[in-house]
mmCIF file of C-alpha atoms in Angstrom:
data_model
loop_
_atom_site.group_PDB
_atom_site.id
_atom_site.type_symbol
_atom_site.label_atom_id
_atom_site.label_comp_id
_atom_site.label_asym_id
_atom_site.label_seq_id
_atom_site.Cartn_x
_atom_site.Cartn_y
_atom_site.Cartn_z
ATOM 1 C CA UNK A 19 -23.038 -11.078 12.767
ATOM 2 C CA UNK A 20 -19.544 -12.518 12.126
ATOM 3 C CA UNK A 21 -17.712 -11.375 15.570
ATOM 4 C CA UNK A 22 -17.310 -15.045 16.666
ATOM 5 C CA UNK A 23 -15.241 -15.221 13.274
ATOM 6 C CA UNK A 24 -13.361 -11.931 13.971
ATOM 7 C CA UNK A 25 -12.540 -12.791 17.487
ATOM 8 C CA UNK A 26 -10.873 -16.178 16.610
ATOM 9 C CA UNK A 27 -7.324 -14.988 16.480
ATOM 10 C CA UNK A 28 -5.530 -17.900 14.989
ATOM 11 C CA UNK A 29 -8.300 -18.392 12.019
ATOM 12 C CA UNK A 30 -7.760 -14.753 11.617
ATOM 13 C CA UNK A 31 -4.290 -15.127 10.973
ATOM 14 C CA UNK A 32 -5.010 -17.786 8.114
ATOM 15 C CA UNK A 33 -7.718 -15.216 6.586
ATOM 16 C CA UNK A 34 -4.937 -12.691 6.644
ATOM 17 C CA UNK A 35 -2.588 -14.917 4.902
ATOM 18 C CA UNK A 36 -5.296 -15.860 2.331
ATOM 19 C CA UNK A 37 -6.246 -12.456 1.491
ATOM 20 C CA UNK A 38 -2.631 -11.646 1.278
ATOM 21 C CA UNK A 39 -2.310 -14.680 -1.402
ATOM 22 C CA UNK A 40 -5.023 -13.192 -3.333
ATOM 23 C CA UNK A 41 -3.983 -9.588 -3.102
ATOM 24 C CA UNK A 42 -0.335 -10.714 -4.281
ATOM 25 C CA UNK A 43 -1.638 -12.937 -6.980
ATOM 26 C CA UNK A 44 -3.632 -9.989 -8.621
ATOM 27 C CA UNK A 45 -0.850 -7.247 -8.312
ATOM 28 C CA UNK A 46 1.643 -9.529 -9.812
ATOM 29 C CA UNK A 47 -0.866 -10.197 -12.781
ATOM 30 C CA UNK A 48 -1.596 -6.318 -12.733
ATOM 31 C CA UNK A 49 2.267 -5.549 -13.308
ATOM 32 C CA UNK A 50 2.599 -3.105 -10.467
ATOM 33 C CA UNK A 51 5.509 -5.651 -9.134
ATOM 34 C CA UNK A 52 7.450 -3.731 -11.934
ATOM 35 C CA UNK A 53 9.746 -0.664 -10.724
ATOM 36 C CA UNK A 54 9.057 0.467 -14.558
ATOM 37 C CA UNK A 55 5.606 0.547 -14.070
ATOM 38 C CA UNK A 56 5.292 2.406 -10.837
ATOM 39 C CA UNK A 57 8.138 5.163 -11.810
ATOM 40 C CA UNK A 58 6.360 5.189 -15.249
ATOM 41 C CA UNK A 59 2.897 6.084 -13.700
ATOM 42 C CA UNK A 60 4.695 8.791 -11.445
ATOM 43 C CA UNK A 61 6.460 10.213 -14.661
ATOM 44 C CA UNK A 62 3.095 10.007 -16.332
ATOM 45 C CA UNK A 63 4.122 7.643 -19.007
ATOM 46 C CA UNK A 64 2.206 4.805 -18.045
ATOM 47 C CA UNK A 65 -1.307 4.530 -16.390
ATOM 48 C CA UNK A 66 -1.289 1.204 -14.928
ATOM 49 C CA UNK A 67 -1.282 1.973 -11.409
ATOM 50 C CA UNK A 68 -3.987 4.587 -11.744
ATOM 51 C CA UNK A 69 -6.178 2.504 -13.628
ATOM 52 C CA UNK A 70 -6.042 -0.371 -11.118
ATOM 53 C CA UNK A 71 -6.347 1.839 -8.172
ATOM 54 C CA UNK A 72 -9.261 3.812 -9.398
ATOM 55 C CA UNK A 73 -10.944 0.825 -10.422
ATOM 56 C CA UNK A 74 -10.407 -0.862 -7.007
ATOM 57 C CA UNK A 75 -11.836 2.361 -5.323
ATOM 58 C CA UNK A 76 -14.990 2.453 -7.165
ATOM 59 C CA UNK A 77 -15.547 -1.383 -6.760
ATOM 60 C CA UNK A 78 -14.677 -1.137 -3.112
ATOM 61 C CA UNK A 79 -16.486 1.915 -2.656
ATOM 62 C CA UNK A 80 -19.563 0.944 -3.711
ATOM 63 C CA UNK A 81 -19.361 -2.747 -2.545
ATOM 64 C CA UNK A 82 -18.316 -1.663 1.149
ATOM 65 C CA UNK A 83 -21.115 1.031 1.654
ATOM 66 C CA UNK A 84 -23.404 -1.788 0.311
ATOM 67 C CA UNK A 85 -22.359 -4.384 3.056
ATOM 68 C CA UNK A 86 -22.505 -1.546 5.546
ATOM 69 C CA UNK A 87 -26.246 -0.851 4.604
ATOM 70 C CA UNK A 88 -26.809 -4.537 5.053
ATOM 71 C CA UNK A 89 -25.036 -4.787 8.397
ATOM 72 C CA UNK A 90 -22.277 -6.959 7.294
ATOM 73 C CA UNK A 91 -19.254 -4.503 7.230
ATOM 74 C CA UNK A 92 -18.498 -1.601 9.712
ATOM 75 C CA UNK A 93 -16.122 1.288 8.394
ATOM 76 C CA UNK A 94 -12.718 1.870 10.035
ATOM 77 C CA UNK A 95 -11.319 5.067 8.411
ATOM 78 C CA UNK A 96 -7.623 6.132 10.070
ATOM 79 C CA UNK A 97 -7.348 9.077 11.837
ATOM 80 C CA UNK A 98 -5.601 11.912 10.742
ATOM 81 C CA UNK A 99 -4.191 15.465 10.749
ATOM 82 C CA UNK A 100 -2.283 17.687 8.518
ATOM 83 C CA UNK A 101 1.104 17.334 10.476
ATOM 84 C CA UNK A 102 0.841 13.557 10.453
ATOM 85 C CA UNK A 103 -0.805 12.825 6.839
ATOM 86 C CA UNK A 104 0.364 15.521 4.976
ATOM 87 C CA UNK A 105 3.780 15.658 5.940
ATOM 88 C CA UNK A 106 4.217 11.659 6.408
ATOM 89 C CA UNK A 107 2.446 11.574 2.825
ATOM 90 C CA UNK A 108 5.189 14.020 1.167
ATOM 91 C CA UNK A 109 8.006 12.208 2.931
ATOM 92 C CA UNK A 110 6.184 8.679 1.486
ATOM 93 C CA UNK A 111 5.988 10.238 -1.990
ATOM 94 C CA UNK A 112 9.882 10.793 -1.801
ATOM 95 C CA UNK A 113 10.491 7.499 -1.062
ATOM 96 C CA UNK A 114 7.898 5.852 -3.256
ATOM 97 C CA UNK A 115 9.577 7.584 -6.316
ATOM 98 C CA UNK A 116 13.498 6.664 -5.200
ATOM 99 C CA UNK A 117 12.231 3.126 -4.624
ATOM 100 C CA UNK A 118 9.820 2.446 -7.255
ATOM 101 C CA UNK A 119 8.000 0.023 -5.001
ATOM 102 C CA UNK A 120 5.347 0.631 -2.216
ATOM 103 C CA UNK A 121 5.207 -1.736 1.001
ATOM 104 C CA UNK A 122 2.490 -3.801 -0.711
ATOM 105 C CA UNK A 123 3.888 -4.078 -4.161
ATOM 106 C CA UNK A 124 7.572 -4.665 -2.871
ATOM 107 C CA UNK A 125 6.241 -7.854 -0.844
ATOM 108 C CA UNK A 126 4.940 -9.029 -4.458
ATOM 109 C CA UNK A 127 8.028 -7.580 -6.184
ATOM 110 C CA UNK A 128 10.460 -9.801 -3.923
ATOM 111 C CA UNK A 129 8.010 -12.801 -4.751
ATOM 112 C CA UNK A 130 8.749 -12.298 -8.526
ATOM 113 C CA UNK A 131 12.291 -12.212 -7.997
ATOM 114 C CA UNK A 132 12.957 -8.582 -8.114
ATOM 115 C CA UNK A 133 16.460 -8.693 -6.180
ATOM 116 C CA UNK A 134 16.751 -4.955 -5.606
ATOM 117 C CA UNK A 135 13.350 -5.052 -3.805
ATOM 118 C CA UNK A 136 14.540 -7.945 -1.635
ATOM 119 C CA UNK A 137 18.042 -6.713 -0.931
ATOM 120 C CA UNK A 138 17.556 -2.957 -1.162
ATOM 121 C CA UNK A 139 14.151 -1.777 -0.513
ATOM 122 C CA UNK A 140 12.831 -4.292 2.072
ATOM 123 C CA UNK A 141 15.917 -3.740 4.598
ATOM 124 C CA UNK A 142 15.521 -0.061 4.090
ATOM 125 C CA UNK A 143 11.694 -0.019 4.851
ATOM 126 C CA UNK A 144 12.077 -2.009 7.963
ATOM 127 C CA UNK A 145 15.042 0.503 8.887
ATOM 128 C CA UNK A 146 12.822 3.256 8.135
ATOM 129 C CA UNK A 147 9.709 2.242 10.143
ATOM 130 C CA UNK A 148 12.008 1.330 13.106
ATOM 131 C CA UNK A 149 13.644 4.795 12.791
ATOM 132 C CA UNK A 150 10.148 6.157 13.075
ATOM 133 C CA UNK A 151 9.561 4.272 16.357
ATOM 134 C CA UNK A 152 12.399 6.120 17.823
ATOM 135 C CA UNK A 153 11.372 9.552 16.439
ATOM 136 C CA UNK A 154 7.768 9.146 17.423
ATOM 137 C CA UNK A 155 7.570 10.241 21.047
ATOM 138 C CA UNK A 156 9.461 13.515 19.776
ATOM 139 C CA UNK A 157 6.877 13.962 16.802
ATOM 140 C CA UNK A 158 4.034 12.987 18.406
ATOM 141 C CA UNK A 159 4.739 16.066 20.953
ATOM 142 C CA UNK A 160 5.510 18.554 17.932
ATOM 143 C CA UNK A 161 4.421 17.984 14.466
ATOM 144 C CA UNK A 162 1.819 15.051 14.329
ATOM 145 C CA UNK A 163 -1.208 16.824 16.398
ATOM 146 C CA UNK A 164 -0.992 19.940 13.933
ATOM 147 C CA UNK A 165 -4.197 20.174 12.157
ATOM 148 C CA UNK A 166 -5.886 17.264 13.373
ATOM 149 C CA UNK A 167 -9.170 16.517 11.809
ATOM 150 C CA UNK A 168 -9.911 12.971 13.512
ATOM 151 C CA UNK A 169 -11.042 9.551 11.981
ATOM 152 C CA UNK A 170 -13.722 11.284 9.599
ATOM 153 C CA UNK A 171 -15.087 10.550 6.538
ATOM 154 C CA UNK A 172 -16.294 12.922 3.771
ATOM 155 C CA UNK A 173 -19.805 11.845 4.421
ATOM 156 C CA UNK A 174 -19.422 12.613 8.240
ATOM 157 C CA UNK A 175 -17.752 15.760 7.723
ATOM 158 C CA UNK A 176 -20.050 17.161 5.099
ATOM 159 C CA UNK A 177 -23.213 15.731 7.051
ATOM 160 C CA UNK A 178 -24.585 13.905 3.756
ATOM 161 C CA UNK A 179 -25.723 10.505 2.964
ATOM 162 C CA UNK A 180 -22.665 8.526 1.876
ATOM 163 C CA UNK A 181 -24.241 7.940 -1.497
ATOM 164 C CA UNK A 182 -24.761 11.597 -2.272
ATOM 165 C CA UNK A 183 -20.759 11.338 -2.638
ATOM 166 C CA UNK A 184 -20.383 8.038 -4.052
ATOM 167 C CA UNK A 185 -22.643 8.224 -7.290
ATOM 168 C CA UNK A 186 -21.277 11.143 -8.452
ATOM 169 C CA UNK A 187 -17.769 10.426 -7.517
ATOM 170 C CA UNK A 188 -18.071 6.880 -8.991
ATOM 171 C CA UNK A 189 -19.300 8.562 -12.402
ATOM 172 C CA UNK A 190 -16.322 11.140 -12.481
ATOM 173 C CA UNK A 191 -13.823 8.205 -11.816
ATOM 174 C CA UNK A 192 -15.308 6.200 -14.359
ATOM 175 C CA UNK A 193 -15.181 9.258 -16.537
ATOM 176 C CA UNK A 194 -11.345 9.579 -16.229
ATOM 177 C CA UNK A 195 -10.902 6.013 -16.917
ATOM 178 C CA UNK A 196 -13.162 6.338 -19.975
ATOM 179 C CA UNK A 197 -11.067 9.539 -20.900
ATOM 180 C CA UNK A 198 -7.583 8.010 -20.177
ATOM 181 C CA UNK A 199 -8.489 5.038 -22.840
ATOM 182 C CA UNK A 200 -9.589 7.269 -25.121
ATOM 183 C CA UNK A 201 -6.301 9.500 -25.158
ATOM 184 C CA UNK A 202 -4.564 6.091 -26.017
ATOM 185 C CA UNK A 203 -2.846 5.873 -22.162
ATOM 186 C CA UNK B 5 -10.376 -23.130 -18.832
ATOM 187 C CA UNK B 6 -7.952 -22.114 -16.138
ATOM 188 C CA UNK B 7 -5.419 -20.596 -18.531
ATOM 189 C CA UNK B 8 -5.960 -17.168 -17.257
ATOM 190 C CA UNK B 9 -4.001 -18.364 -14.367
ATOM 191 C CA UNK B 10 -0.880 -18.870 -16.492
ATOM 192 C CA UNK B 11 -1.475 -15.406 -18.584
ATOM 193 C CA UNK B 12 1.648 -12.821 -18.014
ATOM 194 C CA UNK B 13 -0.794 -10.017 -17.601
ATOM 195 C CA UNK B 14 -4.621 -9.240 -16.774
ATOM 196 C CA UNK B 15 -6.556 -5.854 -17.815
ATOM 197 C CA UNK B 16 -5.835 -3.635 -15.059
ATOM 198 C CA UNK B 17 -9.449 -2.935 -14.683
ATOM 199 C CA UNK B 18 -9.975 -6.822 -14.203
ATOM 200 C CA UNK B 19 -7.246 -6.698 -11.410
ATOM 201 C CA UNK B 20 -9.110 -3.444 -9.855
ATOM 202 C CA UNK B 21 -12.423 -5.075 -9.440
ATOM 203 C CA UNK B 22 -10.475 -7.878 -7.955
ATOM 204 C CA UNK B 23 -8.722 -5.623 -5.523
ATOM 205 C CA UNK B 24 -11.912 -3.951 -4.914
ATOM 206 C CA UNK B 25 -13.870 -7.022 -4.188
ATOM 207 C CA UNK B 26 -11.169 -8.619 -2.224
ATOM 208 C CA UNK B 27 -11.410 -5.443 0.068
ATOM 209 C CA UNK B 28 -15.238 -5.949 0.563
ATOM 210 C CA UNK B 29 -14.267 -9.503 1.422
ATOM 211 C CA UNK B 30 -11.883 -8.536 4.068
ATOM 212 C CA UNK B 31 -14.420 -6.192 5.745
ATOM 213 C CA UNK B 32 -16.806 -9.036 6.099
ATOM 214 C CA UNK B 33 -14.213 -11.987 7.154
ATOM 215 C CA UNK B 34 -11.956 -9.697 9.241
ATOM 216 C CA UNK B 35 -13.601 -6.454 9.786
ATOM 217 C CA UNK B 36 -10.398 -4.897 8.684
ATOM 218 C CA UNK B 37 -9.123 -2.709 5.911
ATOM 219 C CA UNK B 38 -6.314 -4.058 3.856
ATOM 220 C CA UNK B 39 -2.966 -2.488 4.745
ATOM 221 C CA UNK B 40 0.707 -3.241 4.546
ATOM 222 C CA UNK B 41 3.076 -0.901 6.455
ATOM 223 C CA UNK B 42 2.535 -1.810 10.192
ATOM 224 C CA UNK B 43 3.895 -5.331 9.173
ATOM 225 C CA UNK B 44 7.172 -3.554 8.334
ATOM 226 C CA UNK B 45 7.227 -1.551 11.640
ATOM 227 C CA UNK B 46 6.392 -4.736 13.582
ATOM 228 C CA UNK B 47 9.185 -6.753 11.836
ATOM 229 C CA UNK B 48 11.580 -3.853 12.810
ATOM 230 C CA UNK B 49 10.395 -4.154 16.368
ATOM 231 C CA UNK B 50 10.985 -7.760 16.496
ATOM 232 C CA UNK B 51 14.607 -7.556 15.246
ATOM 233 C CA UNK B 52 15.214 -4.636 17.446
ATOM 234 C CA UNK B 53 13.957 -6.844 20.429
ATOM 235 C CA UNK B 54 16.466 -9.533 19.567
ATOM 236 C CA UNK B 55 19.348 -7.045 19.923
ATOM 237 C CA UNK B 56 18.219 -5.034 22.500
ATOM 238 C CA UNK B 57 15.669 -7.411 24.602
ATOM 239 C CA UNK B 58 12.489 -7.052 25.789
ATOM 240 C CA UNK B 59 12.552 -3.404 26.777
ATOM 241 C CA UNK B 60 12.131 -2.565 23.139
ATOM 242 C CA UNK B 61 8.324 -3.460 23.929
ATOM 243 C CA UNK B 62 8.180 -0.370 26.314
ATOM 244 C CA UNK B 63 8.771 2.047 23.646
ATOM 245 C CA UNK B 64 5.812 4.378 23.379
ATOM 246 C CA UNK B 65 5.169 3.071 19.392
ATOM 247 C CA UNK B 66 5.656 -0.658 19.890
ATOM 248 C CA UNK B 67 3.398 -0.276 22.881
ATOM 249 C CA UNK B 68 0.726 0.856 20.104
ATOM 250 C CA UNK B 69 1.805 -1.551 17.571
ATOM 251 C CA UNK B 70 3.202 -4.565 19.533
ATOM 252 C CA UNK B 71 6.227 -6.572 17.584
ATOM 253 C CA UNK B 72 4.765 -10.039 17.208
ATOM 254 C CA UNK B 73 3.086 -11.300 14.221
ATOM 255 C CA UNK B 74 -0.483 -10.157 13.649
ATOM 256 C CA UNK B 75 -3.100 -10.280 11.140
ATOM 257 C CA UNK B 76 -1.603 -7.727 8.509
ATOM 258 C CA UNK B 77 1.926 -9.518 9.186
ATOM 259 C CA UNK B 78 0.329 -12.283 7.692
ATOM 260 C CA UNK B 79 -1.286 -10.691 4.788
ATOM 261 C CA UNK B 80 2.193 -9.329 3.786
ATOM 262 C CA UNK B 81 3.535 -12.725 3.997
ATOM 263 C CA UNK B 82 0.764 -13.563 1.339
ATOM 264 C CA UNK B 83 1.524 -10.996 -0.677
ATOM 265 C CA UNK B 84 4.524 -12.452 -1.239
ATOM 266 C CA UNK B 85 3.497 -15.932 -1.690
ATOM 267 C CA UNK B 86 0.499 -15.132 -3.816
ATOM 268 C CA UNK B 87 2.964 -12.943 -6.196
ATOM 269 C CA UNK B 88 5.320 -15.831 -6.281
ATOM 270 C CA UNK B 89 2.534 -18.259 -7.601
ATOM 271 C CA UNK B 90 1.464 -16.040 -9.938
ATOM 272 C CA UNK B 91 5.047 -15.489 -11.500
ATOM 273 C CA UNK B 92 5.985 -19.097 -11.163
ATOM 274 C CA UNK B 93 2.796 -19.891 -13.294
ATOM 275 C CA UNK B 94 3.051 -17.663 -16.012
ATOM 276 C CA UNK B 95 6.945 -18.037 -16.138
ATOM 277 C CA UNK B 96 7.786 -14.655 -14.877
ATOM 278 C CA UNK B 97 9.623 -15.421 -12.128
ATOM 279 C CA UNK B 98 13.366 -14.630 -12.588
ATOM 280 C CA UNK B 99 15.821 -13.099 -10.473
ATOM 281 C CA UNK B 100 16.525 -9.362 -11.682
ATOM 282 C CA UNK B 101 19.037 -6.896 -9.848
ATOM 283 C CA UNK B 102 18.534 -3.918 -11.793
ATOM 284 C CA UNK B 103 15.010 -2.640 -13.440
ATOM 285 C CA UNK B 104 15.120 -1.720 -17.314
ATOM 286 C CA UNK B 105 13.926 2.001 -16.920
ATOM 287 C CA UNK B 106 16.590 2.495 -14.389
ATOM 288 C CA UNK B 107 19.630 0.645 -16.556
ATOM 289 C CA UNK B 108 18.719 3.090 -19.603
ATOM 290 C CA UNK B 109 19.160 6.474 -17.350
ATOM 291 C CA UNK B 110 21.542 5.344 -14.631
ATOM 292 C CA UNK B 111 23.368 2.225 -16.045
ATOM 293 C CA UNK B 112 23.176 -1.642 -15.027
ATOM 294 C CA UNK B 113 25.806 -1.942 -12.249
ATOM 295 C CA UNK B 114 24.226 -3.528 -9.519
ATOM 296 C CA UNK B 115 25.440 -1.449 -6.586
ATOM 297 C CA UNK B 116 23.964 2.089 -7.415
ATOM 298 C CA UNK B 117 20.434 0.706 -7.511
ATOM 299 C CA UNK B 118 20.843 -1.464 -4.263
ATOM 300 C CA UNK B 119 21.950 1.694 -2.281
ATOM 301 C CA UNK B 120 19.336 3.872 -3.770
ATOM 302 C CA UNK B 121 16.570 1.043 -3.299
ATOM 303 C CA UNK B 122 17.936 0.991 0.423
ATOM 304 C CA UNK B 123 18.048 4.765 0.908
ATOM 305 C CA UNK B 124 14.467 5.364 -0.856
ATOM 306 C CA UNK B 125 13.115 2.300 1.470
ATOM 307 C CA UNK B 126 14.212 4.148 4.692
ATOM 308 C CA UNK B 127 12.766 7.396 3.299
ATOM 309 C CA UNK B 128 9.306 5.142 2.522
ATOM 310 C CA UNK B 129 9.407 3.302 5.866
ATOM 311 C CA UNK B 130 9.479 6.287 7.823
ATOM 312 C CA UNK B 131 6.984 8.416 5.582
ATOM 313 C CA UNK B 132 4.695 5.622 5.543
ATOM 314 C CA UNK B 133 4.655 5.259 9.549
ATOM 315 C CA UNK B 134 4.614 9.116 9.899
ATOM 316 C CA UNK B 135 1.357 9.290 7.668
ATOM 317 C CA UNK B 136 -0.031 6.094 9.304
ATOM 318 C CA UNK B 137 -0.365 3.922 6.290
ATOM 319 C CA UNK B 138 0.767 3.510 2.655
ATOM 320 C CA UNK B 139 -0.544 3.085 -1.101
ATOM 321 C CA UNK B 140 -2.602 0.207 0.582
ATOM 322 C CA UNK B 141 -4.052 1.297 3.952
ATOM 323 C CA UNK B 142 -4.486 5.216 2.800
ATOM 324 C CA UNK B 143 -4.641 4.517 -1.261
ATOM 325 C CA UNK B 144 -6.928 1.806 -1.574
ATOM 326 C CA UNK B 145 -8.716 1.126 1.689
ATOM 327 C CA UNK B 146 -8.851 4.542 3.316
ATOM 328 C CA UNK B 147 -10.182 6.186 -0.336
ATOM 329 C CA UNK B 148 -12.494 3.579 -0.764
ATOM 330 C CA UNK B 149 -14.211 4.306 2.942
ATOM 331 C CA UNK B 150 -14.193 7.960 1.656
ATOM 332 C CA UNK B 151 -11.957 8.553 4.855
ATOM 333 C CA UNK B 152 -10.699 12.418 4.750
ATOM 334 C CA UNK B 153 -6.997 10.981 5.624
ATOM 335 C CA UNK B 154 -6.891 8.415 2.853
ATOM 336 C CA UNK B 155 -7.667 11.138 -0.009
ATOM 337 C CA UNK B 156 -5.182 13.536 1.772
ATOM 338 C CA UNK B 157 -2.593 10.989 1.996
ATOM 339 C CA UNK B 158 -2.972 9.643 -1.509
ATOM 340 C CA UNK B 159 -2.818 13.303 -2.889
ATOM 341 C CA UNK B 160 0.227 13.699 -1.232
ATOM 342 C CA UNK B 161 2.055 10.328 -2.208
ATOM 343 C CA UNK B 162 1.480 11.160 -5.464
ATOM 344 C CA UNK B 163 2.189 14.592 -5.664
ATOM 345 C CA UNK B 164 5.872 14.239 -4.114
ATOM 346 C CA UNK B 165 6.462 11.270 -5.911
ATOM 347 C CA UNK B 166 5.625 12.597 -9.226
ATOM 348 C CA UNK B 167 7.959 15.601 -8.541
ATOM 349 C CA UNK B 168 10.614 13.598 -6.979
ATOM 350 C CA UNK B 169 10.555 10.856 -10.365
ATOM 351 C CA UNK B 170 10.554 14.127 -12.439
ATOM 352 C CA UNK B 171 13.592 15.420 -10.814
ATOM 353 C CA UNK B 172 15.206 11.769 -10.894
ATOM 354 C CA UNK B 173 14.748 11.002 -14.596
ATOM 355 C CA UNK B 174 13.890 14.369 -16.584
ATOM 356 C CA UNK B 175 16.632 16.441 -14.861
ATOM 357 C CA UNK B 176 19.246 13.687 -13.994
ATOM 358 C CA UNK B 177 19.334 12.099 -17.598
#
């Protein structure tokens, strides 16, 4: 339906910029451009990050699956394996806590004038990503293929209708948010 | 009427709903999930190409992620501009070298924070590309698609992030 729009490369660059603009605006208004808020979440002192992520998950999960039913959206789950997703994720977490920003929020933090993000963090991420590009041939022969599970979603893995997962999961996530508020966190 | 644009902060639930709806719009308009970390890999490749020339594009990784400006790169540029606009509207834009939580534990000198941020950035950039995504691509876009990779990644991010933060603050000072 939107294939002409999707294949218009220069228009897509403008759309990407526009989506990023709103994303950055929201991240700044959500306060997740603050080191204190992100590290505060990792220390279980401030639950802003969890509140934003969980609300976005529930909204997006319901919305995207409705769009999919209507034929307006297709899913693009990323492939993964234990060697790739789990090991890489554990490394990411260490950097996440040491830096105190993530690749999305750091761009927003720089926009807000955070110089530790601009001078230290941003250059570090670029260097780290470049080092990975050099390590990639070795890793792709050794660790990355271990425990491969492909580009699967849970409904595909469990062979159930997506809504069988979405409805109880959304209820549980909303329950978690309710509990966090009740507990004054 | 537009006073919400100049507010310092919105409810995290309003922000979360906004990000969720923006994700939906992205699937429709661009047929892509929101993500950020490949932009840094492409930037790194572009910088390496300035130093080492075209042969950088022959590297296995950069054949997969061609070092050029793409949709996601523009998205990250947009994030910078959007956050900057938001902070200017609310008057929160100011240059800050050392975050306050850092300063209370480790002091307010610039250099230790910059060196730590640089090292943290290296580890995170390496880990993000190893895992094939970050807090946006896996944490939000992956989980909302119910992708196995997304849920596993976000569990790993917060498990090792939590442990590292605990060691850094609870034990370190």
